[in-house]
Tab-separated table of C-alpha atoms (C1' of nucleotides) in Angstrom:
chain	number	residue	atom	x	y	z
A	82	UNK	CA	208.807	135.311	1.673
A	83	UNK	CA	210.107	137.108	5.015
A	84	UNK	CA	213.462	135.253	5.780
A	85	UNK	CA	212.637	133.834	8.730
A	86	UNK	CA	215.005	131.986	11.134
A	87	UNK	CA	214.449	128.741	8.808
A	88	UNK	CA	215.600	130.399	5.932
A	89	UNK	CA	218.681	132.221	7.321
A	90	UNK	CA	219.621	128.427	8.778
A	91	UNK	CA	219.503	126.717	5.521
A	92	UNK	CA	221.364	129.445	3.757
A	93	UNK	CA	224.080	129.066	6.332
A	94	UNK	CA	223.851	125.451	6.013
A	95	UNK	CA	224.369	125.110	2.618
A	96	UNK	CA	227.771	127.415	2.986
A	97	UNK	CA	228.991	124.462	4.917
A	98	UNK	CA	231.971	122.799	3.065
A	99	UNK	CA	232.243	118.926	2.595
A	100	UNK	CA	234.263	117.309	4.903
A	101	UNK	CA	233.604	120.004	7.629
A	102	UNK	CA	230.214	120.150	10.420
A	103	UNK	CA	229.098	122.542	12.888
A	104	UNK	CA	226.679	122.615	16.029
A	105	UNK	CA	223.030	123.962	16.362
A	106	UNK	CA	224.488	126.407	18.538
A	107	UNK	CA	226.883	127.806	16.460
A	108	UNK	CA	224.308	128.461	13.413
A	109	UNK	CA	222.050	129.913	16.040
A	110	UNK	CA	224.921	132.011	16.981
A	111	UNK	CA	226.217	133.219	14.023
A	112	UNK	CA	222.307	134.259	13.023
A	113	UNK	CA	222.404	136.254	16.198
A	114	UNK	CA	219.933	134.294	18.201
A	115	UNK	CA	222.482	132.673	20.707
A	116	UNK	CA	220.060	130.736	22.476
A	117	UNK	CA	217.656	129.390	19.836
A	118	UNK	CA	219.653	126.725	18.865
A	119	UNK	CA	216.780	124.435	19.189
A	120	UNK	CA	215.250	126.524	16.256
A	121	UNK	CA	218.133	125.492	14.448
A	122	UNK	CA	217.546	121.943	14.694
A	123	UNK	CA	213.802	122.693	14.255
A	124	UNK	CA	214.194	124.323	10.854
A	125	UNK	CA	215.945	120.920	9.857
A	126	UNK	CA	213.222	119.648	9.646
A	127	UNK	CA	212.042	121.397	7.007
A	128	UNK	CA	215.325	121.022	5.345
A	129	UNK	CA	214.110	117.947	3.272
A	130	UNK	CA	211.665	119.813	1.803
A	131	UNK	CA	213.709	123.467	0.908
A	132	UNK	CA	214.791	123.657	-2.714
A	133	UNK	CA	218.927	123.572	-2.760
A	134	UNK	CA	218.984	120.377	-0.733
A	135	UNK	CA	220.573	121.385	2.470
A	136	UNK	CA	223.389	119.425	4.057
A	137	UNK	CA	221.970	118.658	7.656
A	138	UNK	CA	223.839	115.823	7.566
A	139	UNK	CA	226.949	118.033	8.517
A	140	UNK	CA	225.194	119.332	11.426
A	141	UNK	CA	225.457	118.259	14.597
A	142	UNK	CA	224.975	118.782	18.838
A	143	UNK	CA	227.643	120.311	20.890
A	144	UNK	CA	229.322	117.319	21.484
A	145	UNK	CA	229.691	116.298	17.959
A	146	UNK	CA	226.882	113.653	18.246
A	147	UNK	CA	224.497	112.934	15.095
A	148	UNK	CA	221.175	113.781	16.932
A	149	UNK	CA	219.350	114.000	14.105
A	150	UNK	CA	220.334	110.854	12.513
A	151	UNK	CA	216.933	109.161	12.653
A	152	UNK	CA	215.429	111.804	11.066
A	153	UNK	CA	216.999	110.746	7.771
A	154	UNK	CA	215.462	108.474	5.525
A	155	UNK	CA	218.068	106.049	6.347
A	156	UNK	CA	219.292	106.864	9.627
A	157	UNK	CA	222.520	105.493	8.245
A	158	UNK	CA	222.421	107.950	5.192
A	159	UNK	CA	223.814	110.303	7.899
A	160	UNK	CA	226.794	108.631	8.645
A	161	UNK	CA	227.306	107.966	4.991
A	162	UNK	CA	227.228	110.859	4.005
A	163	UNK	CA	229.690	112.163	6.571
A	164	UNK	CA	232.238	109.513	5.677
A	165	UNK	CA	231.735	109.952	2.107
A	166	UNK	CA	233.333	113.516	2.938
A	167	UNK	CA	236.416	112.480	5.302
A	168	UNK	CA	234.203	112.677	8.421
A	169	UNK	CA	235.037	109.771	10.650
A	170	UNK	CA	231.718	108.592	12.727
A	171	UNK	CA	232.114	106.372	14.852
A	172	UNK	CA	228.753	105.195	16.957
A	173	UNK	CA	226.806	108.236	15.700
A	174	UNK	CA	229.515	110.367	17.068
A	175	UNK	CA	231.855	112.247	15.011
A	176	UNK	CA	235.239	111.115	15.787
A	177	UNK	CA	237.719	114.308	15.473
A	178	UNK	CA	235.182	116.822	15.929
A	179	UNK	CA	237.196	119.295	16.631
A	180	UNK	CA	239.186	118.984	13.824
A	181	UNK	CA	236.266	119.027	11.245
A	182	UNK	CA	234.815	121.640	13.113
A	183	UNK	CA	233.106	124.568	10.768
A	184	UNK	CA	232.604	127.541	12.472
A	185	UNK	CA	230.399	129.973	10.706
A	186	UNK	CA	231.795	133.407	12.051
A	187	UNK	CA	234.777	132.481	12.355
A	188	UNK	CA	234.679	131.545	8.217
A	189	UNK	CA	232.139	134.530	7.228
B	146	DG	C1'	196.751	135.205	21.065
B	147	DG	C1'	198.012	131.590	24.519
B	148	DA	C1'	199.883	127.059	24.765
B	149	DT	C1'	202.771	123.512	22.822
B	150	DT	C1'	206.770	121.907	20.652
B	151	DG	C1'	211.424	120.877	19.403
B	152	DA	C1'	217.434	117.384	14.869
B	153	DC	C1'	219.928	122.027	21.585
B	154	DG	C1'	223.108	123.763	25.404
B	155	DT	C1'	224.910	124.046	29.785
B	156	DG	C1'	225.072	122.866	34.521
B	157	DT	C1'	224.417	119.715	38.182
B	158	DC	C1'	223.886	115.151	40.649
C	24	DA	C1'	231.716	109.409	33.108
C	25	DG	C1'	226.945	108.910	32.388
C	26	DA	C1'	222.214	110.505	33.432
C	27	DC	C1'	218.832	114.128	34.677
C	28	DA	C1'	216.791	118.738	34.796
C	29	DC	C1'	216.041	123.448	33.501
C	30	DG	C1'	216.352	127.220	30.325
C	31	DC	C1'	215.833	129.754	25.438
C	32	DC	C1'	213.656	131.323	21.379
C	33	DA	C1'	210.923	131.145	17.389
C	34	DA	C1'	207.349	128.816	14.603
C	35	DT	C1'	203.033	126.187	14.520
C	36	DC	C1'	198.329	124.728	16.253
DNA sequence: GGATTGACGTGTC
DNA sequence: AGACACGCCAATC
């Protein structure tokens, strides 16, 4: 029941508000780990199967691509989901990136 | 306990 | 501007 790095990502995560989306990196960042933002993509994969459902669908690469859209039920459930919230996507990219940007220091 | 992996990031060609 | 390569860190086998 130690926290690990898994559980401190979905936590942070979940405090992700609709319409907004971060980068690996940043979560990574924010946890204090800098570098591990593979870890951060890692623990997404475990995401499905943590109890509050966690929004990886508002997380994305550095460059505001949806990496981890295949790893979705529906790959397309990503970009759905993103929409659904104001996020434009436009080929698996979000389109104002910047703009929807959520960075977790910055908020917390 | 060593080796492998992995939904990334940044720099370079 | 697009493609390739190396580096990081933590969990899993």
């Amino acid at each position: 029941m130690e926290e690990s790095f898994y559980d401190q990502v979905f936590e942070l995560v979940r405090l992700i508000p609709e319409g907004r989306v971060t980068s690996y990196g940043a979560i990574a960042r924010s946890l204090g780990s800098g570098g591990s933002a593979r870890m951060v993509g890692y623990a997404m994969s475990n995401a499905g199967l943590s109890h509050p459902p966690v929004p990886a669908h508002r997380v994305v690469n550095s460059t505001g691509l949806l990496t981890g859209k295949f790893h979705f039920s529906p790959p397309e459930q990503m970009e759905e989901l993103l929409q659904a919230e104001g996020v434009i996507v436009v080929d698996n990219k979000i389109k104002n990136f910047k703009v929807v940007f959520w960075d977790p220091m910055l908020e917390l």
